CSV table of C-alpha atoms in Angstrom, one decimal:
chain,number,residue,atom,x,y,z
W,1,MET,CA,23.5,18.7,-35.4
W,2,SER,CA,23.5,22.1,-33.3
W,3,SER,CA,23.8,22.2,-29.5
W,4,ASN,CA,20.7,23.7,-29.4
W,5,GLU,CA,19.6,21.2,-31.6
W,6,ASN,CA,21.4,17.6,-29.0
W,7,ASP,CA,20.0,20.1,-26.5
W,8,ALA,CA,16.0,19.9,-27.1
W,9,ARG,CA,17.1,15.8,-28.3
W,10,THR,CA,18.1,15.0,-24.8
W,11,LYS,CA,15.5,17.2,-23.3
W,12,ALA,CA,13.0,15.2,-25.4
W,13,ARG,CA,13.8,11.9,-24.0
W,14,ILE,CA,14.3,12.8,-20.8
W,15,VAL,CA,10.9,14.7,-20.9
W,16,ASN,CA,9.3,10.8,-22.4
W,17,HIS,CA,11.4,8.2,-20.3
W,18,MET,CA,10.2,9.9,-17.2
W,19,ASN,CA,5.7,9.7,-18.8
W,20,LYS,CA,6.3,6.1,-19.7
W,21,ASP,CA,8.3,4.8,-17.0
W,22,HIS,CA,8.5,6.5,-14.1
W,23,GLY,CA,4.8,7.6,-12.9
W,24,ALA,CA,5.3,6.5,-9.1
W,25,SER,CA,8.2,8.9,-9.3
W,26,LEU,CA,6.7,12.1,-11.2
W,27,SER,CA,4.0,12.0,-8.3
W,28,ARG,CA,5.7,11.2,-5.9
W,29,TYR,CA,7.4,14.9,-6.6
W,30,LEU,CA,5.0,16.4,-6.1
W,31,GLU,CA,3.9,14.8,-2.6
W,32,HIS,CA,7.1,16.1,-1.5
W,33,TYR,CA,7.8,18.5,-2.8
W,34,SER,CA,5.0,19.8,-3.9
W,35,ARG,CA,3.1,19.2,-0.5
W,36,LEU,CA,0.5,17.7,-2.0
W,37,PRO,CA,-2.4,15.2,-0.7
W,38,GLN,CA,-1.2,11.7,-2.1
W,39,GLU,CA,-4.4,11.0,-3.7
W,40,ALA,CA,-3.7,14.6,-5.8
W,41,THR,CA,-0.9,13.3,-7.9
W,42,GLN,CA,-2.0,11.1,-9.4
W,43,GLY,CA,-1.4,10.8,-13.5
W,44,ALA,CA,1.2,13.1,-13.0
W,45,THR,CA,3.6,13.8,-15.8
W,46,ILE,CA,6.7,16.0,-16.7
W,47,GLU,CA,5.1,19.2,-18.9
W,48,ASP,CA,8.2,20.9,-19.0
W,49,VAL,CA,11.9,20.8,-17.8
W,50,THR,CA,14.8,23.3,-17.1
W,51,PHE,CA,17.7,23.4,-16.5
W,52,SER,CA,16.2,25.5,-12.8
W,53,TYR,CA,12.8,24.1,-12.6
W,54,MET,CA,10.1,21.1,-13.8
W,55,ILE,CA,6.2,21.9,-15.3
W,56,LEU,CA,4.1,18.6,-13.8
W,57,ARG,CA,0.9,18.8,-14.2
W,58,THR,CA,-1.7,15.7,-12.4
W,59,ALA,CA,-4.5,13.7,-14.4
W,60,ALA,CA,-6.1,17.2,-13.1
W,61,SER,CA,-5.1,19.2,-15.0
W,62,THR,CA,-4.2,21.4,-12.3
W,63,ARG,CA,0.6,22.0,-13.4
W,64,HIS,CA,2.8,22.8,-9.7
W,65,LEU,CA,6.7,23.9,-10.0
W,66,VAL,CA,8.7,21.6,-8.7
W,67,PRO,CA,12.2,23.8,-8.1
W,68,LEU,CA,16.2,21.8,-9.1
W,69,ASP,CA,17.9,23.4,-6.1
W,70,PRO,CA,20.7,23.0,-7.6
W,71,PRO,CA,20.4,24.2,-10.6
W,72,LEU,CA,21.6,21.4,-13.0
W,73,ARG,CA,24.3,22.5,-15.2
W,74,ASP,CA,23.1,20.2,-18.1
W,75,TRP,CA,21.7,17.6,-19.3
W,76,PRO,CA,23.7,14.7,-18.4
W,77,GLU,CA,23.0,15.3,-15.2
W,78,ALA,CA,19.6,15.7,-14.9
W,79,ARG,CA,19.9,11.8,-14.7
W,80,PRO,CA,21.6,10.9,-11.4
W,81,ARG,CA,20.0,14.5,-9.5
W,82,LEU,CA,15.7,13.4,-10.1
W,83,ILE,CA,17.2,9.9,-9.0
W,84,LYS,CA,18.6,11.7,-5.6
W,85,MET,CA,15.6,13.8,-5.3
W,86,ASP,CA,13.3,10.0,-5.8
W,87,GLN,CA,15.0,8.5,-3.0
W,88,ASP,CA,15.3,12.0,-0.9
W,89,ALA,CA,11.2,11.8,-1.8
W,90,LEU,CA,10.7,8.6,-0.4
W,91,GLU,CA,12.8,8.4,2.8
W,92,GLY,CA,10.7,12.0,3.3
W,93,LEU,CA,7.0,10.0,3.2
W,94,GLY,CA,8.0,7.1,5.0
W,95,ARG,CA,7.3,5.3,2.1
W,96,SER,CA,10.1,2.3,0.5
W,97,ASP,CA,11.8,1.6,-3.4
W,98,ILE,CA,8.6,-1.4,-3.3
W,99,VAL,CA,5.2,-1.5,-4.4
W,100,LEU,CA,2.5,-3.7,-3.1
W,101,ASP,CA,0.5,-3.6,-6.4
W,102,ARG,CA,-1.4,-7.1,-5.6
W,103,TYR,CA,-3.2,-8.2,-3.2
W,104,ILE,CA,-1.9,-12.1,-1.6
W,105,ALA,CA,-4.2,-13.7,-1.2
W,106,PRO,CA,-3.6,-16.3,2.4
W,107,ARG,CA,-2.5,-19.9,1.5
W,108,GLY,CA,-1.9,-23.2,3.7
W,109,PHE,CA,-1.4,-22.0,7.3
W,110,HIS,CA,-3.2,-18.5,6.9
W,111,ALA,CA,-6.1,-19.8,4.6
W,112,VAL,CA,-6.7,-21.6,7.3
W,113,VAL,CA,-6.7,-19.2,10.0
W,114,PHE,CA,-8.6,-17.0,7.9
W,115,VAL,CA,-12.1,-19.2,6.9
W,116,ALA,CA,-11.3,-19.9,10.9
W,117,CYS,CA,-11.8,-16.4,11.6
W,118,VAL,CA,-14.2,-16.3,9.3
W,119,LEU,CA,-16.9,-18.8,11.1
W,120,THR,CA,-15.7,-17.3,14.7
W,121,TYR,CA,-16.5,-13.8,13.5
W,122,ALA,CA,-19.9,-15.2,11.7
W,123,ALA,CA,-21.1,-17.2,15.1
W,124,PHE,CA,-19.8,-15.2,17.6
W,125,VAL,CA,-22.2,-11.6,15.8
W,126,ARG,CA,-24.5,-13.0,17.8
W,127,ARG,CA,-25.2,-14.5,21.6
W,128,ALA,CA,-28.6,-16.4,20.2
W,129,HIS,CA,-27.1,-18.4,17.8
W,130,PHE,CA,-26.5,-21.3,20.6
W,131,GLU,CA,-29.2,-20.6,21.8
W,132,PRO,CA,-31.9,-23.9,21.1
W,133,GLY,CA,-33.9,-22.8,17.5
W,134,SER,CA,-31.3,-20.8,16.0
W,135,TRP,CA,-29.6,-23.2,13.0
W,136,LEU,CA,-26.3,-23.3,14.7
W,137,HIS,CA,-27.4,-24.7,17.7
W,138,ASP,CA,-30.1,-27.5,16.3
W,139,ALA,CA,-27.8,-28.5,13.6
W,140,LEU,CA,-24.5,-28.6,15.4
W,141,LEU,CA,-24.1,-27.8,18.9
W,142,TYR,CA,-28.1,-29.8,19.4
W,143,ASP,CA,-25.1,-32.9,21.5
W,144,TYR,CA,-23.1,-31.0,23.2
W,145,PRO,CA,-25.4,-28.5,25.8
W,146,GLY,CA,-21.7,-27.8,27.8
W,147,PHE,CA,-20.2,-25.9,25.0
W,148,ALA,CA,-23.1,-24.6,24.3
W,149,ARG,CA,-23.4,-22.7,27.0
W,150,PHE,CA,-19.8,-22.1,27.5
W,151,CYS,CA,-19.7,-20.1,23.3
W,152,ARG,CA,-23.2,-18.6,24.9
W,153,THR,CA,-22.1,-17.2,28.8
W,154,ILE,CA,-18.2,-16.0,26.1
W,155,GLN,CA,-19.9,-14.4,23.2
W,156,PRO,CA,-20.5,-11.0,24.7
W,157,PHE,CA,-16.5,-10.5,25.2
W,158,LEU,CA,-15.2,-12.9,22.9
W,159,PHE,CA,-16.9,-10.1,19.3
W,160,PRO,CA,-16.2,-7.6,20.5
W,161,ALA,CA,-11.8,-8.3,21.6
W,162,MET,CA,-11.5,-9.9,18.4
W,163,ALA,CA,-12.9,-7.4,16.5
W,164,ALA,CA,-11.5,-4.6,18.7
W,165,GLN,CA,-7.7,-7.0,18.4
W,166,HIS,CA,-7.7,-6.6,14.6
W,167,LEU,CA,-9.0,-3.7,14.0
W,168,SER,CA,-5.7,-2.0,15.6
W,169,GLU,CA,-3.5,-4.8,13.4
W,170,ALA,CA,-5.5,-3.4,10.5
W,171,ILE,CA,-4.5,0.8,12.5
W,172,LEU,CA,-1.0,-0.6,12.4
W,173,PHE,CA,-1.3,-2.6,9.0
W,174,ALA,CA,-2.0,0.9,6.8
W,175,ARG,CA,0.5,2.6,8.1
W,176,THR,CA,3.2,0.8,8.4
W,177,ARG,CA,2.5,-1.6,5.8
W,178,LEU,CA,0.8,-0.2,3.2
W,179,HIS,CA,1.3,3.7,3.6
W,180,LYS,CA,5.7,1.7,3.6
W,181,TYR,CA,4.6,-0.2,0.1
W,182,ASN,CA,2.6,2.9,-1.9
W,183,VAL,CA,-0.2,1.8,-1.6
W,184,GLU,CA,-2.5,4.8,-2.1
W,185,ARG,CA,-5.9,5.1,0.1
W,186,PHE,CA,-9.5,3.8,-0.5
W,187,THR,CA,-8.2,2.2,-3.9
W,188,ARG,CA,-9.5,-1.2,-4.2
W,189,LEU,CA,-6.6,-2.2,-3.2
W,190,TRP,CA,-6.0,-0.6,0.4
W,191,TRP,CA,-9.8,-1.9,1.0
W,192,VAL,CA,-9.2,-5.1,0.6
W,193,TRP,CA,-6.1,-5.6,2.4
W,194,MET,CA,-7.9,-4.0,4.8
W,195,ILE,CA,-10.5,-6.1,4.8
W,196,SER,CA,-7.9,-9.3,5.0
W,197,ILE,CA,-6.0,-8.0,7.9
W,198,PHE,CA,-9.6,-6.8,10.1
W,199,ILE,CA,-10.1,-10.4,9.6
W,200,GLU,CA,-7.2,-12.4,10.0
W,201,GLY,CA,-5.0,-10.2,11.6
W,202,VAL,CA,-1.1,-10.6,11.4
W,203,GLY,CA,-1.1,-13.3,8.2
W,204,ALA,CA,-2.3,-10.2,6.4
W,205,MET,CA,2.0,-8.8,7.7
W,206,ILE,CA,3.2,-12.3,7.1
W,207,ARG,CA,2.9,-12.8,3.6
W,208,VAL,CA,3.4,-8.7,3.4
W,209,ASP,CA,6.6,-8.4,4.8
W,210,ASN,CA,7.3,-11.5,2.5
W,211,MET,CA,6.9,-10.0,-0.1
W,212,ALA,CA,9.2,-6.7,0.5
W,213,GLU,CA,11.5,-9.5,1.1
W,214,ASP,CA,11.3,-11.0,-1.3
W,215,ARG,CA,11.6,-7.9,-3.8
W,216,ARG,CA,14.8,-6.7,-2.0
W,217,SER,CA,16.6,-9.4,-2.4
W,218,ALA,CA,15.5,-9.3,-6.7
W,219,LYS,CA,16.2,-5.9,-6.5
W,220,GLU,CA,20.2,-7.1,-4.8
W,221,LYS,CA,21.0,-9.5,-7.1
W,222,GLN,CA,20.1,-7.1,-9.9
W,223,LYS,CA,23.1,-5.4,-9.1
W,224,HIS,CA,25.6,-7.7,-9.0
């Protein structure tokens, strides 16, 4: 087999491997090196690669040239270079190599807190819920007038305070967890997590942190 034929086969393997198994890395190349917004990098594939550059095509059929600087000396150098470029992209984007790819539902104590928060939101959304004539008052609080009056008194303060607290936690969560673990903004998964943390608060953060720690430990074990 000639040198040119061997190079062509090696190049084809690199392209096929990256397109099949490393789509997330290709998207990060575009986001970091080509400064594209995350939503514009979806479906990225390698259209061509040389020793000096890659041409990447997105799902929207836009083409972008990503330089390889310095140029590769040979094809065996491609693998470590592409890995290093992805590591640099992760660092530059403030991301982790761990991907949060599913919603983790609350269980146990977290489930109890989740239900309690839902009920609190539902009850305290209106002051009238604690007044005679409402279902909540007549069915559950009729025999506890003192508690009903107390809830009616604190309703204008409790509901907005709880909503504001959970909203601030949701904003922090989006910046420090969802972005870090590669959840694209405004996707279905992003919204499910955002709604969850707005309801329950820090429990969602704890579950994501535990997931990240478990996957990080698994990656470390694979190295040994």
